[in-house]
Amino acid sequence: MTAKKTIAAETVAEAYLTLMAERGIEYLFANGGTDFAPMIEALAAINEKGTTPRLKVVSVGHENVATSMAMSYYLHTGRPQLVMFHVNVGTANGINALIDAARDRVPIIFTAGRTPITEQGLKGSRDTGIHWNQEMFDQASMVREFCKWDYELRNAEQLEAVIDRAIEIATTEPCGPVYLSLPREVMAQKIDGFTFDPAPRRGFGTEPGPTEDQIARAAAILAKAERPLIIAQGAARLAPSAAAIGDFAERFAIPIVEFRTNVNAVSTEHPMLVGFNPLPHLKDADAVLCLEADTPWIPTQHGNPPDDCKVIQLGVDPMFQRIPIRSFPCDVAVTATPAVALPLIGKAMEAIATLKLIEGRRARIAAAKETAKAEIRANIEKASRDTPINPVWAAHCISEAKGDDAIVVNEYSLILRYVNFKEPRTCFGPPGAGGLGVGVGSAVGAKLANPDKTVIAVVGDGSYMFGNPTAGHYVLRALDLPVLFIVFNNGMWEEVEGSALRVFPDGHAARANRVPVAQLGPNPHYEHLMAVYGGYGERVDRPEQLPEALKRALHAVKVEKRQALINLIVGRRGAAP
Ligand SMILES: Cc1ncc(C[n+]2csc(CCOP(=O)(O)OP(=O)(O)O)c2C)c(N)n1
């Protein structure tokens, strides 16, 4: 039994904020309102008393940016953070990124004030008109579908239990956000010190384990397969899983497709990485190992693997129970992280795998990779003189300029096939749920988590606007964090246009000069925004200008320590080769 610890907290809010820091939460990303009165008073008290550990508080001008920052910070560090917003309205603004976090299994302690319950009589009772208008019968109902747990703090006595339950549930696999509402009177309540357990006996970070039977059946399928395929998707959220995927694939010579991945699991130089698209690998496979893949392939685009192909679904919740309809085949489900399961499957395969099969495959994959490299080089050469700038050429130039350990946050526009990522976990893609507008905040969170690394955000002009860029640039300026933004400005929502043409290939929209809704022109001078934030901005509309422009912008970021933005006038991505 560890000794209890007592702190000289004067209010519930002060005890709450101190206990969060004691439990390892580093940041409070905040966007406040009248509900924050007790929090503000408590933070000032904590500062005045020099209490440690202490949360670092960052005021963020939009809740979606703040939530994206918390999401990204976790993906880089493995450590969940705290956000707090203004009652129901602030909650509403953060829900887009919350949906992304939920689908990508990112734990966030997502909190909001709750309008004062009492109309008068208590410290913190209602004192402005909005306190009636902001009350809801069930504030948490707004987020319940995307939070694993929700609760309202009702009194001081329950504080430690509530905080520990929130962290325990958020960090237990499958991880995800939890929601806590904090009424003003409860937070303002006076207390005379606060006593808690500094080493709680709780199940923080609990993981499921695979059964022996799951491991044996998966190993039997993979050992026998001649043309196995790994489809890796959400697995590299956890750094040990990324390493395990690379090791396992190399050992047994199994090609990896990183499809819709939000964090790259392996280096692009990994001998088994064959690309980012299940085509053409899926149609020949006789076994597919899906790693944390909610959508291992898209039947209407990629077809399905052959009927006799065995499919293994491996993940902490391999059935993705929170997705209402999902009908991908599953011959064996393995309930574990890749970090835990793959070494066990590998061990079980040792005795039954055939070396000849493995080495034959290794040689074939190496040859196919050489062919693909030649095609990539030819495509780059072909794209290099196109105006407007071809996204293939842009991707290549970014690849050449960025440096090996740079972190790239890609919201939509970067064609990964043309970019080298020497290190695993350096390419952070759009979240699986596709709630756009998280790229800007994710870049801020990435830089916060990796102050010594170059962080580059590659965003579409649409995604950039969704990202509340003024709030993002403001935080970077306030915290002195330099990030390079490359806005792929095609003056449209190409994806929206593309989806209309996919569904109606011979329709009216396909024949129209301008596809309705999807056009964003005329292209704004986004580079001028840098003047507002003391950054470096440049517009680039010719392909030969891009390499030097990237050097200038990276110089601004790395040497001058200023944020920078390249407004890159690009053409359509189309079905880029
Ligand atoms: C919050 C949100 N609203 C709308 C969409 C639908 N949507 C998907 S892609 C896209 C266009 C994104 O534009 P841009 O970033 O410029 O990329 P482009 O498609 O032009 O390459 C839109 C609006 C979405 N995914 N998320």
XYZ file of C-alpha atoms and ligand atoms in Angstrom:
603
model
C 0.000 0.000 0.000
C 1.496 3.363 -0.963
C 1.007 6.299 1.367
C -1.719 8.744 0.416
C -0.716 12.182 -0.740
C -2.381 15.411 0.380
C -2.301 18.655 -1.560
C -3.404 22.074 -0.354
C -6.191 22.455 -2.916
C -8.829 25.083 -2.119
C -11.474 24.073 -4.667
C -12.599 20.971 -6.539
C -11.220 22.554 -9.724
C -7.776 22.904 -8.186
C -7.808 19.291 -6.993
C -9.092 18.139 -10.389
C -6.375 19.899 -12.382
C -3.631 18.785 -10.011
C -4.777 15.170 -10.000
C -4.881 15.077 -13.826
C -1.232 16.188 -13.846
C -0.386 13.648 -11.129
C -1.847 10.934 -13.361
C 0.547 11.848 -16.174
C -1.573 14.172 -18.306
C 0.786 16.857 -19.656
C -1.421 19.268 -21.607
C -4.766 20.948 -21.241
C -5.837 22.221 -24.656
C -8.550 24.696 -23.760
C -11.182 26.893 -25.322
C -13.031 28.558 -22.508
C -16.263 30.269 -21.557
C -18.231 31.205 -18.453
C -18.006 27.592 -17.281
C -14.239 28.043 -16.916
C -14.417 30.484 -13.986
C -13.385 27.912 -11.342
C -10.744 26.414 -13.675
C -9.181 29.801 -14.348
C -9.114 30.612 -10.651
C -7.615 27.200 -9.863
C -4.939 27.477 -12.575
C -3.928 30.852 -11.177
C -3.753 29.330 -7.694
C -1.625 26.437 -8.966
C 0.736 28.886 -10.684
C 0.950 31.099 -7.625
C 1.690 28.166 -5.318
C 4.135 26.586 -7.775
C 2.330 23.241 -7.477
C 3.998 20.394 -9.373
C 3.347 18.440 -11.478
C 1.321 21.022 -13.316
C -0.616 20.882 -16.603
C 0.706 22.984 -19.467
C -2.262 25.015 -20.641
C -2.613 25.976 -24.295
C -5.461 28.261 -25.362
C -6.606 27.233 -28.817
C -8.903 29.381 -30.953
C -11.029 26.515 -32.252
C -12.057 23.269 -30.607
C -11.458 21.166 -33.709
C -7.840 22.350 -33.784
C -7.455 21.652 -30.064
C -8.872 18.123 -30.388
C -6.645 17.459 -33.421
C -3.654 18.589 -31.372
C -4.533 16.146 -28.594
C -5.081 13.377 -31.141
C -1.765 13.988 -32.839
C 0.162 14.368 -29.589
C -1.027 10.906 -28.570
C -0.112 9.362 -31.919
C 3.434 10.668 -31.501
C 3.953 9.954 -27.817
C 1.446 7.280 -26.812
C 0.282 9.605 -24.029
C -3.363 10.800 -23.903
C -4.093 14.451 -23.202
C -6.898 16.599 -21.838
C -9.121 19.021 -23.730
C -11.767 21.234 -22.181
C -14.363 23.232 -24.066
C -17.256 25.546 -23.342
C -20.350 23.513 -22.453
C -22.461 22.102 -25.297
C -21.456 24.689 -27.902
C -17.728 24.119 -27.483
C -18.329 20.378 -27.467
C -20.151 20.762 -30.788
C -17.128 22.426 -32.377
C -14.795 19.619 -31.336
C -16.944 16.709 -32.497
C -15.498 16.386 -35.997
C -12.008 15.646 -34.687
C -13.565 13.575 -31.908
C -15.139 11.283 -34.513
C -11.742 10.927 -36.185
C -10.101 10.126 -32.855
C -12.763 7.562 -31.990
C -12.427 5.673 -35.268
C -8.627 5.727 -35.043
C -8.703 4.567 -31.422
C -7.086 7.607 -29.964
C -7.653 8.159 -26.259
C -8.521 11.740 -25.383
C -9.947 12.993 -22.111
C -12.539 15.181 -23.809
C -14.214 17.445 -21.267
C -16.556 20.406 -21.182
C -18.129 22.620 -18.611
C -21.791 22.218 -17.927
C -23.937 25.260 -17.519
C -24.581 26.015 -13.822
C -27.359 23.787 -12.523
C -28.672 26.196 -9.886
C -30.369 29.514 -10.719
C -29.079 31.130 -7.548
C -27.773 30.380 -4.099
C -24.429 28.657 -4.692
C -20.986 29.884 -5.656
C -20.981 29.556 -9.436
C -24.809 29.699 -9.828
C -26.176 31.162 -13.068
C -25.265 34.785 -13.685
C -25.844 35.346 -17.390
C -28.573 34.597 -19.944
C -26.729 31.855 -21.774
C -26.774 29.746 -18.626
C -30.445 28.970 -19.288
C -30.067 28.594 -23.020
C -27.051 26.299 -22.859
C -28.608 23.765 -20.539
C -29.397 20.397 -22.073
C -31.323 17.415 -20.788
C -28.398 15.238 -21.756
C -25.260 17.106 -22.829
C -23.250 13.925 -23.303
C -25.792 12.655 -25.832
C -24.005 14.843 -28.378
C -20.891 12.696 -28.183
C -22.080 9.391 -26.790
C -21.787 7.447 -30.024
C -18.102 8.351 -30.274
C -17.049 8.152 -26.648
C -16.446 4.944 -24.770
C -17.735 6.426 -21.534
C -19.359 9.599 -20.341
C -20.004 10.988 -16.920
C -20.696 14.171 -15.046
C -18.672 15.079 -11.986
C -21.160 15.530 -9.180
C -19.112 16.128 -6.062
C -15.639 16.388 -4.552
C -15.841 12.996 -2.888
C -15.962 11.171 -6.218
C -13.193 13.140 -7.906
C -10.400 10.561 -7.774
C -12.704 7.706 -8.812
C -14.034 9.679 -11.778
C -10.613 10.778 -13.064
C -9.169 7.277 -12.742
C -12.184 5.701 -14.413
C -11.924 8.171 -17.310
C -8.238 7.439 -17.880
C -8.657 3.705 -17.360
C -11.399 3.421 -19.962
C -9.762 5.753 -22.502
C -6.491 3.821 -22.383
C -7.903 0.304 -22.314
C -7.874 -1.258 -25.778
C -9.581 -0.544 -28.041
C -8.570 2.927 -26.882
C -10.763 5.928 -27.535
C -12.087 9.217 -26.242
C -14.105 9.590 -23.049
C -16.316 12.543 -22.130
C -16.637 14.278 -18.819
C -18.869 17.257 -18.070
C -17.970 19.567 -15.222
C -20.723 21.718 -13.667
C -19.579 25.133 -12.515
C -20.828 24.941 -8.928
C -19.166 21.551 -8.404
C -15.841 22.850 -9.678
C -16.155 26.047 -7.615
C -16.931 24.130 -4.412
C -14.521 24.947 -1.569
C -12.469 22.121 -0.099
C -9.852 22.080 2.601
C -7.051 20.164 0.925
C -7.351 16.990 -1.115
C -6.017 13.527 -0.374
C -5.499 10.870 -3.030
C -3.538 7.742 -3.884
C -0.415 8.719 -5.870
C -0.052 5.185 -7.287
C -3.578 4.052 -8.082
C -4.196 0.323 -8.467
C -6.054 0.666 -11.744
C -5.991 -1.034 -15.129
C -4.593 1.849 -17.171
C -3.513 0.671 -20.644
C -5.107 -2.782 -20.468
C -4.714 -4.857 -23.656
C -6.486 -8.019 -24.803
C -4.375 -11.081 -25.439
C -4.785 -13.688 -28.182
C -5.746 -17.275 -27.372
C -3.411 -20.163 -28.276
C -5.995 -21.397 -30.718
C -6.141 -18.052 -32.553
C -2.348 -18.016 -32.900
C -2.142 -21.622 -34.072
C -4.865 -21.197 -36.697
C -3.397 -17.957 -38.054
C 0.075 -19.519 -38.195
C -1.216 -22.581 -40.035
C -2.821 -20.410 -42.741
C 0.198 -18.162 -43.221
C 2.763 -20.973 -43.177
C 0.927 -22.830 -45.934
C 0.120 -19.830 -48.121
C 2.061 -19.312 -51.330
C 0.865 -15.770 -52.001
C 0.086 -14.231 -48.609
C -0.514 -10.512 -48.272
C -0.462 -8.172 -45.292
C -2.839 -5.228 -45.323
C -1.743 -2.852 -42.572
C -4.034 0.016 -41.651
C -4.394 1.407 -38.135
C -1.742 -0.751 -36.511
C 1.169 1.698 -36.343
C -0.751 3.886 -33.914
C 1.292 1.872 -31.425
C 5.050 2.142 -32.051
C 5.807 -1.451 -30.953
C 3.243 -2.738 -33.458
C 4.922 -0.857 -36.304
C 8.232 -2.547 -35.477
C 6.566 -5.962 -35.178
C 4.946 -5.655 -38.616
C 8.263 -4.826 -40.289
C 10.055 -7.730 -38.580
C 7.357 -10.309 -39.250
C 6.926 -9.402 -42.925
C 10.646 -9.475 -43.571
C 11.191 -12.753 -41.784
C 8.518 -14.623 -43.754
C 8.757 -12.554 -46.955
C 5.142 -11.395 -46.929
C 4.346 -8.298 -48.992
C 2.795 -5.379 -47.130
C 0.214 -2.975 -48.494
C -0.317 0.050 -46.276
C -3.877 0.832 -47.299
C -5.604 3.917 -45.873
C -3.015 3.961 -43.164
C -3.061 6.879 -40.770
C 0.481 6.188 -39.525
C 3.034 4.432 -41.733
C 4.147 1.128 -40.212
C 7.319 0.607 -42.212
C 9.922 2.555 -44.136
C 9.265 2.955 -47.844
C 12.644 1.224 -48.193
C 11.333 -1.857 -46.413
C 11.916 -4.819 -48.754
C 8.357 -6.066 -48.282
C 6.435 -2.828 -48.789
C 4.717 -3.158 -52.155
C 2.570 -0.043 -52.016
C -0.499 1.650 -50.673
C -3.238 0.119 -52.782
C -4.612 -3.431 -52.485
C -4.635 -3.542 -56.291
C -3.199 -5.612 -57.948
C -2.052 -7.750 -55.030
C -5.438 -8.738 -53.649
C -6.722 -10.707 -56.602
C -3.883 -13.259 -56.475
C -3.641 -13.661 -52.722
C -4.286 -17.019 -51.104
C -4.111 -15.569 -47.577
C -4.660 -12.025 -46.350
C -3.543 -10.881 -42.923
C -5.495 -7.724 -42.092
C -3.806 -5.715 -39.352
C -6.105 -3.307 -37.523
C -7.888 -2.845 -40.831
C -11.452 -1.590 -40.548
C -11.543 -1.395 -44.362
C -8.910 -3.802 -45.716
C -10.131 -3.253 -49.248
C -13.117 -1.687 -51.006
C -15.109 -4.327 -52.881
C -16.523 -1.845 -55.433
C -13.014 -0.588 -56.273
C -10.659 -3.489 -55.672
C -12.927 -6.486 -55.991
C -12.595 -9.203 -53.381
C -9.849 -11.764 -52.848
C -10.514 -15.170 -54.431
C -13.156 -17.258 -52.654
C -10.650 -19.798 -51.391
C -8.321 -17.103 -50.023
C -8.143 -17.290 -46.229
C -8.579 -14.022 -44.363
C -7.193 -13.305 -40.898
C -8.483 -10.261 -39.040
C -6.017 -9.223 -36.360
C -6.511 -6.335 -33.957
C -7.562 -5.296 -30.493
C -11.185 -5.471 -31.645
C -10.873 -7.349 -34.928
C -14.618 -7.228 -35.593
C -14.742 -3.410 -35.267
C -17.860 -3.676 -33.172
C -18.683 0.027 -33.316
C -19.115 0.004 -37.123
C -22.748 -0.908 -37.843
C -22.220 -2.809 -41.118
C -18.918 -4.418 -42.028
C -18.928 -7.724 -43.907
C -15.296 -8.508 -44.686
C -14.569 -12.221 -44.437
C -12.927 -13.561 -41.324
C -11.635 -17.128 -41.211
C -9.619 -16.455 -38.086
C -9.870 -13.497 -35.736
C -6.874 -12.721 -33.562
C -7.675 -10.429 -30.665
C -4.440 -8.613 -29.862
C -2.126 -5.842 -30.939
C 0.260 -6.775 -33.753
C 3.093 -6.158 -31.279
C 1.840 -9.022 -29.118
C 0.394 -11.346 -31.743
C 2.912 -11.272 -34.594
C 5.912 -12.597 -32.630
C 3.673 -15.423 -31.337
C 2.410 -16.242 -34.821
C 6.013 -16.098 -36.065
C 7.131 -18.546 -33.413
C 4.304 -20.919 -34.273
C 5.200 -20.672 -37.975
C 8.875 -21.547 -37.409
C 8.253 -25.264 -37.292
C 5.738 -25.414 -40.144
C 6.808 -22.777 -42.701
C 8.701 -23.913 -45.800
C 11.934 -22.077 -46.436
C 11.669 -22.650 -50.175
C 8.309 -20.912 -50.359
C 9.618 -17.988 -48.322
C 12.791 -17.443 -50.322
C 11.016 -17.833 -53.676
C 8.615 -15.127 -52.610
C 11.409 -12.872 -51.407
C 13.068 -12.973 -54.811
C 9.782 -12.322 -56.640
C 8.924 -9.351 -54.424
C 12.401 -7.847 -54.885
C 12.067 -8.099 -58.667
C 8.559 -6.580 -58.628
C 9.829 -3.708 -56.500
C 12.542 -2.930 -59.025
C 9.941 -2.823 -61.813
C 7.738 -0.532 -59.729
C 10.675 1.784 -59.011
C 11.390 2.154 -62.723
C 7.723 2.989 -63.326
C 7.784 5.551 -60.513
C 10.878 7.226 -61.987
C 9.249 7.354 -65.419
C 6.027 8.831 -64.013
C 7.958 11.533 -62.177
C 9.901 12.424 -65.290
C 6.677 12.592 -67.303
C 4.992 14.809 -64.702
C 7.950 17.115 -64.150
C 7.023 19.760 -66.712
C 3.230 19.868 -66.363
C 1.499 23.155 -65.620
C -0.518 23.450 -63.463
C 1.928 21.522 -61.327
C 1.298 17.801 -61.365
C 0.728 16.379 -57.837
C 3.089 13.530 -58.771
C 5.906 16.021 -59.360
C 4.976 17.924 -56.194
C 5.132 14.729 -54.131
C 8.538 13.905 -55.569
C 9.924 17.388 -54.857
C 8.655 17.237 -51.262
C 10.266 13.828 -50.911
C 13.614 15.138 -52.129
C 13.532 18.248 -49.944
C 12.100 17.110 -46.633
C 14.949 15.164 -45.019
C 14.861 11.637 -43.660
C 13.433 12.206 -40.228
C 10.902 14.919 -41.128
C 7.359 14.240 -40.003
C 4.698 14.708 -42.641
C 1.060 15.271 -41.794
C -0.884 14.531 -44.932
C -4.475 15.628 -45.163
C -5.540 14.348 -48.483
C -3.198 15.566 -51.187
C 0.116 13.762 -50.982
C 0.446 10.741 -53.283
C 2.460 8.457 -51.049
C 3.827 6.344 -53.877
C 6.159 9.195 -54.814
C 7.494 10.011 -51.364
C 10.294 8.312 -49.453
C 9.734 7.819 -45.774
C 12.942 6.350 -44.495
C 11.571 5.918 -40.992
C 8.385 4.186 -39.851
C 5.868 6.473 -38.144
C 6.905 9.628 -39.980
C 3.878 9.872 -42.291
C 0.620 10.733 -40.566
C -2.266 10.437 -42.973
C -5.866 11.486 -42.861
C -7.886 9.762 -40.151
C -9.979 6.799 -41.188
C -13.278 8.573 -40.564
C -12.306 11.333 -42.993
C -13.543 14.206 -40.849
C -11.535 16.861 -42.639
C -9.986 19.790 -40.831
C -7.642 17.898 -38.543
C -4.492 18.341 -40.641
C -3.647 21.801 -39.367
C -4.115 20.902 -35.686
C -2.366 17.558 -36.161
C 0.681 19.369 -37.504
C 0.695 21.618 -34.446
C 0.393 18.586 -32.155
C 3.167 16.806 -34.050
C 5.527 19.733 -33.572
C 4.596 20.027 -29.911
C 5.482 16.363 -29.464
C 8.644 16.570 -31.606
C 10.130 20.028 -31.135
C 13.456 18.985 -32.682
C 12.024 17.537 -35.876
C 10.910 19.195 -39.074
C 7.141 19.004 -39.382
C 5.487 19.471 -42.769
C 1.727 19.629 -43.235
C 0.570 18.757 -46.736
C -3.055 19.790 -47.057
C -5.534 20.323 -49.839
C -6.936 23.838 -50.147
C -10.244 22.403 -48.975
C -8.660 20.617 -46.029
C -6.701 23.742 -45.134
C -9.894 25.785 -44.903
C -11.613 23.066 -42.870
C -8.662 23.187 -40.469
C -9.395 26.649 -39.060
C -5.963 27.779 -40.195
C -6.082 31.126 -38.390
C -6.422 29.245 -35.091
C -3.620 26.858 -36.069
C -1.175 29.552 -37.202
C -1.987 31.539 -34.085
C -1.033 28.656 -31.743
C 2.197 28.062 -33.647
C 3.086 31.716 -33.259
C 2.095 31.791 -29.593
C 4.203 28.718 -28.799
C 7.030 29.621 -31.211
C 6.688 26.373 -33.106
C 7.735 26.489 -36.756
C 5.830 24.209 -39.141
C 5.843 24.208 -42.946
C 2.430 24.101 -44.636
C 2.187 23.093 -48.265
C -1.284 23.841 -49.561
C -2.118 21.847 -52.674
C -4.305 24.491 -54.193
C -6.326 22.959 -57.015
C -9.195 25.401 -56.490
C -11.648 22.620 -55.894
C -12.834 19.715 -53.839
C -11.523 17.150 -56.267
C -12.624 14.220 -54.171
C -16.211 15.480 -54.132
C -16.166 15.890 -57.897
C -14.555 12.458 -58.273
C -17.239 10.751 -56.248
C -20.017 12.314 -58.351
C -18.304 11.135 -61.536
C -17.752 7.642 -60.110
C -21.443 7.236 -59.382
C -22.630 8.968 -62.609
C -19.783 8.442 -65.103
C -21.960 9.361 -68.109
C -24.251 11.825 -66.373
C -24.971 15.537 -66.571
C -22.166 16.445 -64.160
C -19.632 14.565 -66.277
C -20.677 16.635 -69.304
C -20.730 19.978 -67.445
C -17.867 22.464 -67.758
C -17.937 23.089 -64.032
C -19.119 20.346 -61.750
C -21.553 22.021 -59.298
C -20.589 22.302 -55.610
C -17.033 21.006 -56.092
C -15.427 24.222 -57.385
C -13.547 26.555 -55.011
C -11.966 29.062 -57.414
C -10.695 31.728 -57.725
C -7.579 30.476 -55.934
C -6.898 32.702 -52.915
C -3.425 33.961 -51.990
C -3.083 31.817 -48.905
C 0.618 32.700 -48.725
C -0.314 36.215 -47.574
C -1.584 34.747 -44.306
C 2.005 34.265 -43.245
C 2.438 38.027 -43.026
C -0.146 38.003 -40.255
C 1.747 35.424 -38.192
C 5.341 36.488 -38.850
C 5.920 33.520 -41.142
C 7.333 33.015 -44.614
C 4.876 32.668 -47.495
C 5.358 31.926 -51.161
C 3.126 31.108 -54.098
C 4.453 28.543 -56.575
C 2.726 27.906 -59.873
C 5.465 26.527 -62.116
C 7.023 23.080 -61.690
C 10.636 24.223 -62.004
C 10.168 26.739 -59.155
C 9.217 24.141 -56.587
C 12.605 22.668 -55.522
C 14.071 26.100 -54.720
C 10.853 27.294 -53.083
C 10.931 24.283 -50.794
C 14.518 25.093 -49.841
C 13.548 28.664 -48.953
C 10.547 27.566 -46.932
C 12.509 24.877 -45.087
C 15.222 27.422 -44.350
C 12.575 29.663 -42.791
C 11.337 26.785 -40.651
C 14.622 25.160 -39.676
C 16.981 28.135 -39.440
C 14.826 31.213 -38.920
C 12.424 29.173 -36.746
C 9.362 30.740 -38.373
C 6.321 28.987 -39.734
C 6.048 28.924 -43.508
C 3.456 28.260 -46.167
C 3.768 27.362 -49.819
C 0.637 28.021 -51.814
C 1.132 25.424 -54.504
C -1.049 25.792 -57.564
C -1.625 22.205 -58.663
C -3.698 20.357 -61.204
C -5.986 17.434 -60.542
C -4.651 14.293 -58.911
C -7.077 12.251 -60.966
C -6.303 8.573 -61.048
C -2.612 9.370 -60.526
C -0.463 6.493 -61.770
C -15.785 17.719 -42.315
C -15.884 17.197 -43.704
N -16.689 17.793 -44.593
C -16.787 17.343 -45.855
C -16.077 16.244 -46.251
C -16.245 15.686 -47.667
N -15.001 15.798 -48.418
C -14.210 14.756 -48.657
S -12.886 15.140 -49.551
C -13.362 16.743 -49.688
C -12.565 17.729 -50.490
C -11.295 18.106 -49.845
O -10.727 19.130 -50.593
P -9.185 19.296 -50.708
O -8.573 19.172 -49.369
O -8.911 20.534 -51.453
O -8.696 18.033 -51.518
P -9.024 17.607 -53.027
O -10.198 16.715 -52.951
O -9.289 18.829 -53.838
O -7.806 16.886 -53.458
C -14.554 16.959 -49.021
C -15.225 18.267 -48.951
C -15.269 15.610 -45.274
N -14.571 14.514 -45.555
N -15.169 16.111 -44.032
